[in-house]
Coordinates of C-alpha atoms in Angstrom, one line a residue:
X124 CA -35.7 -30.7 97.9
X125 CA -34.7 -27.7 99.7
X126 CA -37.0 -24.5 99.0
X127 CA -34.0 -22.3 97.1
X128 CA -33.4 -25.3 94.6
X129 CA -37.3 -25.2 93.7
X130 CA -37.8 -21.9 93.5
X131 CA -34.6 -21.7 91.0
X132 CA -36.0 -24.7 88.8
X133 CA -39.6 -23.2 88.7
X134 CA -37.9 -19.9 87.8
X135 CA -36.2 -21.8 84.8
X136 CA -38.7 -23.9 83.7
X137 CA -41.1 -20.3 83.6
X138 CA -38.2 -18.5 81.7
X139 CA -38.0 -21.5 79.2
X140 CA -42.0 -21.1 78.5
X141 CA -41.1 -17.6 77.6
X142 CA -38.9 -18.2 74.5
X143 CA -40.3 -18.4 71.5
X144 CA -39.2 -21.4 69.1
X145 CA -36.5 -19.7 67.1
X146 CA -35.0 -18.7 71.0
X147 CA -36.1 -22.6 71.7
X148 CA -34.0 -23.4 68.9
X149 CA -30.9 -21.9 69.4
X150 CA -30.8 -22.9 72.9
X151 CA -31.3 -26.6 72.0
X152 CA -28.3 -26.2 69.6
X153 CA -26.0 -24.5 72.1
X154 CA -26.9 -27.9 75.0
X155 CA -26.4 -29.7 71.8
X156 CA -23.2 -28.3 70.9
X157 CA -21.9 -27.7 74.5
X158 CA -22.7 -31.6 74.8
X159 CA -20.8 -32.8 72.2
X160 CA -17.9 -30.3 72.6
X161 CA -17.6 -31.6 76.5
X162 CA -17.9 -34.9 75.3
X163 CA -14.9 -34.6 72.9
X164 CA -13.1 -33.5 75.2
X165 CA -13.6 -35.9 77.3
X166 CA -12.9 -38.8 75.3
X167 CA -9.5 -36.5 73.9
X168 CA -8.3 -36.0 77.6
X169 CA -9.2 -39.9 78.5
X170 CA -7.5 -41.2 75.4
X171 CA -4.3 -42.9 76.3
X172 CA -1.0 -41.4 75.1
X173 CA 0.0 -44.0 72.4
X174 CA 4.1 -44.6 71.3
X175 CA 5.9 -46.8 68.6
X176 CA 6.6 -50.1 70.3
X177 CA 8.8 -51.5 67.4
X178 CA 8.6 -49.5 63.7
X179 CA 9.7 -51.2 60.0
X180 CA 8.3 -54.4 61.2
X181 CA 7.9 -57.4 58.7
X182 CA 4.4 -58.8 58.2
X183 CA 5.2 -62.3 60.4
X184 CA 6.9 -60.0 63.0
X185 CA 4.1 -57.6 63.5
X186 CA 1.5 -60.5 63.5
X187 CA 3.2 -62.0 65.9
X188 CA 3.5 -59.5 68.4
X189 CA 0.1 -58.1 67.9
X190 CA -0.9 -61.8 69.2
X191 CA 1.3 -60.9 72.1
X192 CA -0.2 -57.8 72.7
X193 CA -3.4 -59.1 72.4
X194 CA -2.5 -61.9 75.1
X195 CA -1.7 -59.2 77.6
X196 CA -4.8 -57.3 76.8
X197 CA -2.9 -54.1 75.9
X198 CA -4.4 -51.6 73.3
X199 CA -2.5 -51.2 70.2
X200 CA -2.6 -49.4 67.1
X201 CA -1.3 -50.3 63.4
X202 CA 0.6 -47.4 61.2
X203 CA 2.6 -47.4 58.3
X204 CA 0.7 -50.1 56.4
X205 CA 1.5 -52.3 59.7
X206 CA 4.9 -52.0 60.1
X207 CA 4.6 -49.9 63.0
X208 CA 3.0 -50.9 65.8
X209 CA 1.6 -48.0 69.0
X210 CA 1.1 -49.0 72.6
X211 CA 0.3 -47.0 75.5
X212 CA 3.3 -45.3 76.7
X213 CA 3.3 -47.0 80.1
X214 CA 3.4 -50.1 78.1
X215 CA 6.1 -50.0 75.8
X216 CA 9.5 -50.6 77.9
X217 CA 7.4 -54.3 79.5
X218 CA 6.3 -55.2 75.9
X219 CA 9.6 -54.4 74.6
X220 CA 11.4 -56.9 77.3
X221 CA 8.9 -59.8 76.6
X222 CA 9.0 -59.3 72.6
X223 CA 13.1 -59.2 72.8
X224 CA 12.7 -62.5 75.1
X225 CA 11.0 -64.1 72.7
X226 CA 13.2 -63.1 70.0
X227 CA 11.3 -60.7 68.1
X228 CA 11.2 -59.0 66.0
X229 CA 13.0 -61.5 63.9
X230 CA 12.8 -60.8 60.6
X231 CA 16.3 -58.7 60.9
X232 CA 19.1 -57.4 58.6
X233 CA 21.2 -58.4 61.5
X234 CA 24.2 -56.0 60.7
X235 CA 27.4 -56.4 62.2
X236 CA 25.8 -58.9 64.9
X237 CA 25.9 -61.2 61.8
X238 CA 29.9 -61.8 62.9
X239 CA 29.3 -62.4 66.0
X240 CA 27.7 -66.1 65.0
X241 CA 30.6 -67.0 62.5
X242 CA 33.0 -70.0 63.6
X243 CA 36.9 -70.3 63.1
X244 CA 35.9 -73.4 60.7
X245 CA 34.0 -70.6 58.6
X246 CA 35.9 -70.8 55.0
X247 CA 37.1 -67.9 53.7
X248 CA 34.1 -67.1 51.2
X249 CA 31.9 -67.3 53.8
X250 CA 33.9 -64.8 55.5
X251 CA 33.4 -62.3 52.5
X252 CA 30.3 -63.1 52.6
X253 CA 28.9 -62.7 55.7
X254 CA 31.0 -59.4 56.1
X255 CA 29.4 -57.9 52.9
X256 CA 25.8 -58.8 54.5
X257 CA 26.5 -57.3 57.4
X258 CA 27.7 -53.9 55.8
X259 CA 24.3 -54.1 53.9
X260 CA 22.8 -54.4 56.6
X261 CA 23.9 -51.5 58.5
X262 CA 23.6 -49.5 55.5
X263 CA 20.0 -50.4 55.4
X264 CA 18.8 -49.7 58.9
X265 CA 20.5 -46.3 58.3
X266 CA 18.9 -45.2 55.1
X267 CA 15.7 -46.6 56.8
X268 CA 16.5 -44.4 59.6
X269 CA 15.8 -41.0 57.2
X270 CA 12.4 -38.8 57.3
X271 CA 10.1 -40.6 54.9
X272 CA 11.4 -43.7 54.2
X273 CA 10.1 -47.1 55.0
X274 CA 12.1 -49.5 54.3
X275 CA 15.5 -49.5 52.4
X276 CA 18.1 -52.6 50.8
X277 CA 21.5 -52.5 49.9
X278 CA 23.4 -54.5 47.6
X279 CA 26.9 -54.4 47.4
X280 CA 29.4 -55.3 44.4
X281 CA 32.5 -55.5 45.6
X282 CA 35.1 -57.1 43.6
X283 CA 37.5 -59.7 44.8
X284 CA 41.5 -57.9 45.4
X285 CA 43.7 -59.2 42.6
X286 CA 47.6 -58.8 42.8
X287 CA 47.0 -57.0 38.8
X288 CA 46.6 -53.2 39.8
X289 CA 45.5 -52.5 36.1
X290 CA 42.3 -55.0 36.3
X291 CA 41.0 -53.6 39.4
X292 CA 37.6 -53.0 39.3
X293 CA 35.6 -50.8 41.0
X294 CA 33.0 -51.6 43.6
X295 CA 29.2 -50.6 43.2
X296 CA 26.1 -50.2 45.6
X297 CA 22.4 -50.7 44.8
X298 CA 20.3 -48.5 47.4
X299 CA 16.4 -49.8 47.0
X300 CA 14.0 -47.5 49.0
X301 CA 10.4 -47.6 50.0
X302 CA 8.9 -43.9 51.0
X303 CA 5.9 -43.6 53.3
X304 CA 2.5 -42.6 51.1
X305 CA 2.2 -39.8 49.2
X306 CA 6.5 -39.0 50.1
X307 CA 9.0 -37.9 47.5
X308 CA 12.2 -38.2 48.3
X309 CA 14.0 -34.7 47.7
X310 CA 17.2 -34.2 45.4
X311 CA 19.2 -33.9 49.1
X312 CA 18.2 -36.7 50.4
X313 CA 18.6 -39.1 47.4
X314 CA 22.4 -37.4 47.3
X315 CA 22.5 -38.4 51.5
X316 CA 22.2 -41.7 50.7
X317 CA 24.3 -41.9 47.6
X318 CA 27.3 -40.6 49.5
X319 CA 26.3 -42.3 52.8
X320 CA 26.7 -45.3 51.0
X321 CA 29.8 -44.3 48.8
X322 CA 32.0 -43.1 52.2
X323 CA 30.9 -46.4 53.5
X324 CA 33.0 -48.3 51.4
X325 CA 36.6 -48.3 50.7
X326 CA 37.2 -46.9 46.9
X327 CA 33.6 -46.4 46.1
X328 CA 32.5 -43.3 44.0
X329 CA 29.6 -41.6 44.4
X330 CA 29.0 -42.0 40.9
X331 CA 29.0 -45.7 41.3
X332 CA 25.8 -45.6 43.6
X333 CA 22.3 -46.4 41.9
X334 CA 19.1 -45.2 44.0
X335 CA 16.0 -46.7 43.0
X336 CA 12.2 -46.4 44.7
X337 CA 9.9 -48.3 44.7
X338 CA 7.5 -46.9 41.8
X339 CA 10.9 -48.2 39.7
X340 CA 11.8 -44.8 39.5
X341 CA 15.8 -44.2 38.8
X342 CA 16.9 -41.4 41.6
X343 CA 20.6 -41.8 41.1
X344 CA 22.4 -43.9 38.5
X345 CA 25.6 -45.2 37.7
X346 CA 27.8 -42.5 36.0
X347 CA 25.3 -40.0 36.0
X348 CA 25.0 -39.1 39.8
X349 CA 22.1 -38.1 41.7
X350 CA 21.0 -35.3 38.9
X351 CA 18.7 -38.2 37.1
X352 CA 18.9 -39.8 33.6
X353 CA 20.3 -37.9 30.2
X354 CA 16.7 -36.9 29.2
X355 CA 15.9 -35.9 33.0
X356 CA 19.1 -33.8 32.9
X357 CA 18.4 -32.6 29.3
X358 CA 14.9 -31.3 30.7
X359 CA 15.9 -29.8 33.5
X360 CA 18.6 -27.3 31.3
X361 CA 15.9 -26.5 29.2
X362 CA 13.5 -25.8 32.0
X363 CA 16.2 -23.6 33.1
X364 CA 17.2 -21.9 29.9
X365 CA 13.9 -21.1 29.2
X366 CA 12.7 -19.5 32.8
X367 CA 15.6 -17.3 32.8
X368 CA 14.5 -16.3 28.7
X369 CA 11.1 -15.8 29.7
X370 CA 11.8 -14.2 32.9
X371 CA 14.1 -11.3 31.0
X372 CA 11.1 -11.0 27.8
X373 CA 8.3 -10.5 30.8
X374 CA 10.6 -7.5 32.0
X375 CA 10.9 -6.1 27.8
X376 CA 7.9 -6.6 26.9
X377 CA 5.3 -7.0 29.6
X378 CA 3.4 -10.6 30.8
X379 CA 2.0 -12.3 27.9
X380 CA 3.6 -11.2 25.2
X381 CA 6.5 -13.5 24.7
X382 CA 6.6 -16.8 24.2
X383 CA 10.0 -19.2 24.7
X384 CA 10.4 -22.6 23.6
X385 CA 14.4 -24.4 24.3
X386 CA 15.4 -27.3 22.8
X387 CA 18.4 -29.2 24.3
X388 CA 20.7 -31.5 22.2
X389 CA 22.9 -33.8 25.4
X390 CA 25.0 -36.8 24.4
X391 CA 24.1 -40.4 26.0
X392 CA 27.6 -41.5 25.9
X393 CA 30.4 -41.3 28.8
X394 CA 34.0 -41.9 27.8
X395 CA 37.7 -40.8 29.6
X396 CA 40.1 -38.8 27.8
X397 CA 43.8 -38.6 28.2
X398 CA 45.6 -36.0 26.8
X399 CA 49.5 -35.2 26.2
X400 CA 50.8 -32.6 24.9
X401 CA 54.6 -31.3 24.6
X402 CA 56.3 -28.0 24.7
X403 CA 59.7 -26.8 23.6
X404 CA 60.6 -24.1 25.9
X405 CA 62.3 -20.8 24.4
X406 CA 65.7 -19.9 25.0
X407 CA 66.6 -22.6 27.4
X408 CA 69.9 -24.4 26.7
X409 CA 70.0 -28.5 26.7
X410 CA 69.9 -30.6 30.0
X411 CA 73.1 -32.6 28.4
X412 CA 74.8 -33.0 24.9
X413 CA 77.3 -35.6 23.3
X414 CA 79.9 -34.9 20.2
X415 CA 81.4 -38.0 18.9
X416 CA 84.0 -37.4 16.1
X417 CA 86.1 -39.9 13.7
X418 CA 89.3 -39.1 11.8
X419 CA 90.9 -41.3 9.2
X420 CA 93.5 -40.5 6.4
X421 CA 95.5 -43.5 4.7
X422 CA 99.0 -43.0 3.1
X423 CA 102.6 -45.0 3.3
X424 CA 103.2 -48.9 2.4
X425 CA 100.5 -50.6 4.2
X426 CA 98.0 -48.3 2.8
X427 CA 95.1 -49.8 0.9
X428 CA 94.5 -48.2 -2.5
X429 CA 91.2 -46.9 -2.1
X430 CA 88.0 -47.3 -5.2
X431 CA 85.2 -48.4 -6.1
X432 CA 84.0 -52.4 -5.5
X433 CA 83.6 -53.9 -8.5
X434 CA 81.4 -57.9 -8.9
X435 CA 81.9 -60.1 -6.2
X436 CA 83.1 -57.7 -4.0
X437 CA 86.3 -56.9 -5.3
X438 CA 87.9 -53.4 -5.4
X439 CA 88.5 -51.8 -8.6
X440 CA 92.2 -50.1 -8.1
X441 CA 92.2 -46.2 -8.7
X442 CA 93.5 -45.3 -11.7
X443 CA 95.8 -42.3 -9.8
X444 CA 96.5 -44.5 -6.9
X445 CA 96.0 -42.4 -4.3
X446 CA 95.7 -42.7 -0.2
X447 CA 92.0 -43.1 1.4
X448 CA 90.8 -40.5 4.0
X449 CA 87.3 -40.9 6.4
X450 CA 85.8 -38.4 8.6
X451 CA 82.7 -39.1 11.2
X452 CA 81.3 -37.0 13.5
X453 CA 77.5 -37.8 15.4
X454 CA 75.6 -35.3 18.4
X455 CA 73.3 -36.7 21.1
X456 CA 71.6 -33.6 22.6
X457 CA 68.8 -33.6 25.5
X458 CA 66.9 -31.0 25.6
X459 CA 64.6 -29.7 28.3
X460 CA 61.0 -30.6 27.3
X461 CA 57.5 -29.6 29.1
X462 CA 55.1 -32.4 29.4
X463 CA 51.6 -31.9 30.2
X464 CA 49.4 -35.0 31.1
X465 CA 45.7 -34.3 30.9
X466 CA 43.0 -36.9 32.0
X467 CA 39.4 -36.1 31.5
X468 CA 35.6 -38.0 32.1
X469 CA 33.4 -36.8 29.9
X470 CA 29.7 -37.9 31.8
X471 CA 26.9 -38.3 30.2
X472 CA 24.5 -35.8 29.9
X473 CA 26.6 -32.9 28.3
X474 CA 25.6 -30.3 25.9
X475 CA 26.0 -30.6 22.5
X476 CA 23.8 -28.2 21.1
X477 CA 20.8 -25.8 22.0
X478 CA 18.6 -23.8 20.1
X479 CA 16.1 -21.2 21.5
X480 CA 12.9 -20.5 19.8
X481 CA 10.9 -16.9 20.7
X482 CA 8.0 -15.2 19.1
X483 CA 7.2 -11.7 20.6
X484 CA 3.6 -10.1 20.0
X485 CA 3.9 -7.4 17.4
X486 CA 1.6 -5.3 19.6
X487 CA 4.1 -5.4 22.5
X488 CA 7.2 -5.0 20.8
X489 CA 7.2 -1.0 20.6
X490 CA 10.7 0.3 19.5
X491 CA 12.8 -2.8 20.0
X492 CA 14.2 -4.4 17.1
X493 CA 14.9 -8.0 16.2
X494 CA 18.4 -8.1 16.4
X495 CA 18.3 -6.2 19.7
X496 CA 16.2 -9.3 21.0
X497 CA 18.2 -11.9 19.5
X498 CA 21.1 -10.4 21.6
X499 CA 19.5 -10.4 25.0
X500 CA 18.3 -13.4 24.2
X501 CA 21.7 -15.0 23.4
X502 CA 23.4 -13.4 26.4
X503 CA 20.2 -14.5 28.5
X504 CA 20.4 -18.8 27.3
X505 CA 24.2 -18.7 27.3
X506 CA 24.7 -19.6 23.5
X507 CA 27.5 -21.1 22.2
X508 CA 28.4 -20.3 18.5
X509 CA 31.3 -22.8 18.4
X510 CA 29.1 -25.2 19.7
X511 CA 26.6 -24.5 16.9
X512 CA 24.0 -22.9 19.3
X513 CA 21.0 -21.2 17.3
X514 CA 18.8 -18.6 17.8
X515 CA 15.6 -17.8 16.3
X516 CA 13.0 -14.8 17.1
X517 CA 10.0 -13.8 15.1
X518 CA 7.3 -10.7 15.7
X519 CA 3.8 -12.4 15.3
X520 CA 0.6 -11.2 16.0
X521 CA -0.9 -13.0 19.6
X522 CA -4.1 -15.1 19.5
X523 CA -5.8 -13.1 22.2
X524 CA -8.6 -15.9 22.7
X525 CA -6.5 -18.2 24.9
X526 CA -5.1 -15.1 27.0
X527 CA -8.9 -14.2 27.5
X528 CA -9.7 -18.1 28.1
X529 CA -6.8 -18.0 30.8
X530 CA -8.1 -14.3 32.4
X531 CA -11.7 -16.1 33.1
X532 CA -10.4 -19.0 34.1
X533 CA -8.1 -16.5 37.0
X534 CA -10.7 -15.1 37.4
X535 CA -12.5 -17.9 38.3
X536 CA -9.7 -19.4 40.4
X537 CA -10.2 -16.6 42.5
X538 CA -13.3 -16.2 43.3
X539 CA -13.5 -19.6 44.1
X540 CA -10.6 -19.0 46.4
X541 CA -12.2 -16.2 47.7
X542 CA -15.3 -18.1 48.2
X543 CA -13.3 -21.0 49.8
X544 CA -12.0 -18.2 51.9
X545 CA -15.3 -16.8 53.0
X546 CA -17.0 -20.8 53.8
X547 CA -14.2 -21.1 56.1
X548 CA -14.9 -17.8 57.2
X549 CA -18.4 -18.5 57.4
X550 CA -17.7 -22.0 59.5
X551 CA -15.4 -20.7 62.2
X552 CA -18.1 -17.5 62.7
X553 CA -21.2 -20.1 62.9
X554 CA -18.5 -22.2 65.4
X555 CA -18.0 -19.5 67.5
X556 CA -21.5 -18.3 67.4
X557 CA -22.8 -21.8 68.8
X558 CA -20.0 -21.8 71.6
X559 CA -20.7 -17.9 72.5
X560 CA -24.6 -18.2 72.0
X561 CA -25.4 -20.9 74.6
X562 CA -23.2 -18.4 77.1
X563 CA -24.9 -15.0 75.6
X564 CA -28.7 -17.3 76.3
X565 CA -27.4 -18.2 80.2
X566 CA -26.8 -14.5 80.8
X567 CA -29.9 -13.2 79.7
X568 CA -31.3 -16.1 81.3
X569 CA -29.5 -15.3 84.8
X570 CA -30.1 -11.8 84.3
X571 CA -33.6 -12.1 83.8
X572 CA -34.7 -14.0 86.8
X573 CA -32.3 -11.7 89.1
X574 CA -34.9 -9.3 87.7
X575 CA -37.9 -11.1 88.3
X576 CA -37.2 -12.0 91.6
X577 CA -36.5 -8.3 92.3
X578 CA -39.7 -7.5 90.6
X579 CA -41.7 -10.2 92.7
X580 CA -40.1 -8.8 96.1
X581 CA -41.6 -5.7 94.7
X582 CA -44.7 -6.8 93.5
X583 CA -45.2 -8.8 97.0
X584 CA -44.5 -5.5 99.4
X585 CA -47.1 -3.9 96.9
X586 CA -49.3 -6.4 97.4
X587 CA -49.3 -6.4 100.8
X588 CA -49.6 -2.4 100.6
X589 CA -52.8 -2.8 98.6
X590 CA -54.0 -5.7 101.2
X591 CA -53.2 -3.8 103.4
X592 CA -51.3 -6.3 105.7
X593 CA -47.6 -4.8 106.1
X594 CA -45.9 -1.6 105.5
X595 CA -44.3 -1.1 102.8
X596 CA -40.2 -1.6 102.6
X597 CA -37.9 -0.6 99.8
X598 CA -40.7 1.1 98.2
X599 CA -39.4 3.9 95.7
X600 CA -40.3 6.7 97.6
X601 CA -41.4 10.4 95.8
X602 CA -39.9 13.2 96.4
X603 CA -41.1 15.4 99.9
X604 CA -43.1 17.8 98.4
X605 CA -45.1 15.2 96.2
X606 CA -45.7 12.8 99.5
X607 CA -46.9 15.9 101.5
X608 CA -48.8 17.2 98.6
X609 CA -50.8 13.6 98.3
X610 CA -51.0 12.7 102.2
X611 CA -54.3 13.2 103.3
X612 CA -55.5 16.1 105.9
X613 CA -56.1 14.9 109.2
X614 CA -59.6 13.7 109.9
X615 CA -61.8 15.7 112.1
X616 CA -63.2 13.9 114.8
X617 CA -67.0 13.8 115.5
X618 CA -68.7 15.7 118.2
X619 CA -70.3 14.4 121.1
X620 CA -71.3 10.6 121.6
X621 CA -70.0 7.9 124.1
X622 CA -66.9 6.6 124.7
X623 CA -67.6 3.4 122.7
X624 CA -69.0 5.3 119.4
X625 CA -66.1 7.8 120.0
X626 CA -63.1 5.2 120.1
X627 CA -65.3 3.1 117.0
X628 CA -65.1 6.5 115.1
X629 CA -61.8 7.2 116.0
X630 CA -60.7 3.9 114.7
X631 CA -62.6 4.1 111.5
X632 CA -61.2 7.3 110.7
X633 CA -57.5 6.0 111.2
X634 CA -58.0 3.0 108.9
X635 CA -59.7 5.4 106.6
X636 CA -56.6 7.8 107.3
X637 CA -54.3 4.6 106.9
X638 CA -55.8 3.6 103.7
X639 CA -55.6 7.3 101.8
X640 CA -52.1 7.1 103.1
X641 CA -51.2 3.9 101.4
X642 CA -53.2 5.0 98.0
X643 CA -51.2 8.2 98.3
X644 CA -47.7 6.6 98.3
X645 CA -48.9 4.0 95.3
X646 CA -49.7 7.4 93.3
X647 CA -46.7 8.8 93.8
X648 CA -44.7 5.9 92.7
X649 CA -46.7 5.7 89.9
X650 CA -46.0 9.4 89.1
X651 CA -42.1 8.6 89.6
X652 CA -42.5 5.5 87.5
X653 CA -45.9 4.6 85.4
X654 CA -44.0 2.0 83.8
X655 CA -42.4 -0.1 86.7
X656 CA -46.5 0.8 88.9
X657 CA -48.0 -1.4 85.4
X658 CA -45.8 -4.2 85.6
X659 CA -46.3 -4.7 89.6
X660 CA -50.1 -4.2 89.1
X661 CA -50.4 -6.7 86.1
X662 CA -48.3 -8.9 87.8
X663 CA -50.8 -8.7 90.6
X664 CA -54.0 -8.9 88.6
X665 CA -52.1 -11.9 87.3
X666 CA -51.3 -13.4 90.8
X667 CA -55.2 -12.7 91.8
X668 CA -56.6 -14.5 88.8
X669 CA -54.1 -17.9 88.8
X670 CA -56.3 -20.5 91.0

């Protein structure tokens, strides 16, 4: 192992003896959390990207291509309750080819390809018939083919054609849906589909379509539209009547002091009404008119001597015996006429009567009166006198236990959401503190043994200064006037002697010289910096001591 990569471990492992065990601790949660966050995201960035292979499968269908899947060793994955089926995306056009080979998935509405299988020996029912599946079909795959639903059915009633105009009857449509888990189906879309199917068919109202889910709840029905039953519709008007009451009271008299109850009268039954009504219009002269007159007077010979029939017929003769004489005279006269034809449906689900019910805190009411708030109150619900609307307000004193009941339990609410609030808070700060923590550890950790190692090379040269086996390098030098002020004076030779004991003296005195030099430079550094002069000298002592 090369020297650089020991020294670095031994550097580690020395600065891991260091910690103590709550710094021990951390750093065993930031590995541990580093390791688990690399290995997530690993197994996220391996992870195949999965797509629908078929969706809306039936249970046969699905088994059987699962089998398929399973043949070819290809991962899969169910959704929808199993109706839809995920493969890898490099997958899905192959599987598709060998499932439609195979003739899956089966379990079809079929749709217009229904007519493609029909004979010229088919009968004229089955005709009908087949051509009324087929439209189901269509209709289904598209209803199916809307956010949220899983699986729709149509039924059609259409009725047969009949040469008698007056007994036509109208066709109808069934629309059964099945939403995905824990989806509603929204007052827009249940009207999409009632007029997606209505448009679909010739003569159909929208009226005539009935959406039902699969709870058995009734979205649309028949001559009530997509609004809901008469009680759902009578509900919703009150709902309405009394937000808009409520809404104005909160403004008069403050939050809490007004209290509005609506109660809606509707009518269950639907009928058509058709109305005529005639007008003689003023001053207008007739379209065409007709006098027919008659004249008749008797007299001579051959006139009949008019009287009075007597029994059997006979004429009594006048007594004077005078001639007859008839007069006649008849109008026909058209006048111009205005006609005015009204038909009408009455639905189901109208109004017959509401009344409106509000009691007011005395202690809120101030200088309003209680005809003043029977008036806004009136204007506010839209009442009706000629319908026989009522309205009733009292002043009452409030029970103020519930309204301190509901403050707590706000204030409770709160705090918990506030709480809530603050755990989150809490989680995404002790998150970030075990992603940033294991970093913050590596950079004191780096920092650190960059300092140590620059302390060693220190402590080393001042080792060798003390040992006296190199000069010193990099050494922090004191200023001039300190160095000359500690460098020793020059030693003074010995006089007389030989050569020998003059050269031994000579040398003793310049280690001697050398040595006061070296002692002088370590005391000035320690002047400069006493603390940096401890740490290199109980790093020594330390050095000196280890075995």
């Amino acid at each position: 192992m090369p020297t650089q990569v020991t020294s670095a471990l031994r550097r580690l492992v020395g600065a891991i003896r260091e910690f103590t065990i709550a710094q021990r601790t951390l750093a065993l949660i930031g590995v541990g959390v580093l390791v688990l966050g690399a290995a997530g995201l690993g197994l996220w960035l391996s992870r195949p990207s999965y797509t629908p292979l078929f969706t809306g499968l039936a249970a046969a269908d699905a088994s059987t291509i699962v089998e398929q899947l399973r043949a070819d060793n290809v991962p899969y994955e169910l959704t929808s309750g199993g109706a839809t089926i995920l493969v890898p995306e490099e997958h899905v056009y192959e599987q598709r080819l060998k499932a439609a080979s195979a003739g899956l998935p089966s379990s079809s509405t079929g749709g217009y390809s229904l007519l493609d299988d029909m004979g010229v020996t088919s009968s004229e029912f089955q005709q009908s018939v087949t051509y009324k599946r087929a439209l189901e079909g269509e209709l289904a795959s598209t209803v199916a083919a809307l956010d949220g639903v899983r699986t729709a059915s149509v039924r059609l009633a259409i009725p047969e054609e009949t040469v008698f105009v007056a007994q036509t009857a109208a066709p109808t449509a069934s629309v059964f849906v099945e939403t995905d888990r824990g989806v509603t189906l929204t007052t827009d879309q249940v009207e999409a589909i009632v007029h997606l199917t209505s448009a679909s068919i010739e003569g159909m109202k929208a009226t005539d379509v009935a959406v039902i889910d699969a709870a058995g709840t009734v979205l649309s029905a028949v001559g009530v539209g997509a609004s809901g039953s008469t009680t759902q519709q009578a509900s919703d008007h009150e709902a309405r009547v009394q937000t808009a009451v409520q809404a104005m009271l909160d403004r008069v008299v403050g939050p809490g002091n007004a209290s509005v109850v609506v109660a809606a009268d509707v009518s269950y039954e639907s009928a058509e009404r058709l109305e005529e009504s005639y007008t003689v219009p003023e001053d207008n002269p007739a379209l065409n008119e007709q006098i027919d007159r008659e004249t008749y007077q008797g007299g001579g010979e051959g006139a009949v001597e008019g009287g009075v029939l007597g029994p059997d017929n006979i004429a009594v003769p006048d007594a004077e015996g005078g001639a007859g004489t008839y007069e006649s005279e008849s109008t026909s006269r058209n006048n111009a006429v205005n006609k005015v034809t009204e038909s009408r449906t009455i639905p189901a689900g109208s109004i017959t009567r509401q009344t409106v019910s509000v009691a007011v805190n005395e202690d809120a009411i101030g200088g309003l009166t209680v005809p003043a708030i029977r008036e806004l109150v009136a204007a506010a619900a839209g009442i009706n006198d000629e319908r026989g609307d009522a309205v009733a307000v009292e002043v009452v004193p409030f029970n103020a236990t519930g309204a301190a009941a509901a403050a707590e339990a706000l204030a409770a609410a709160e705090a918990a959401a506030a709480s809530e609030r603050w755990m989150s808070l809490a989680t995404v700060a002790v998150i970030v503190a075990g992603i940033a923590l294991p970093i913050i550890i590596g950079l004191v950790m780096l920092n650190r043994n960059r300092r140590r190692a620059r302390d060693a090379g220190e402590l080393r040269q001042l080792s060798d200064i003390l040992e006296g086996t190199t000069m010193p390098m990099q050494l922090p030098v004191p200023s001039a006037p300190a160095a000359v002020a500690a460098a020793p004076a020059a030693p003074v030779l010995p006089q007389g002697g030989g050569a020998a004991n003059d050269a031994a003296a000579l040398a003793a005195a310049a280690a001697s010289q050398e040595a006061d030099r070296r002692r002088a430079e370590i005391e000035a550094l320690a002047a400069s910096d006493p603390k940096r002069t401890a740490d290199y000298l109980r790093g020594l002592m330390d050095d000196v001591r280890a075995p």
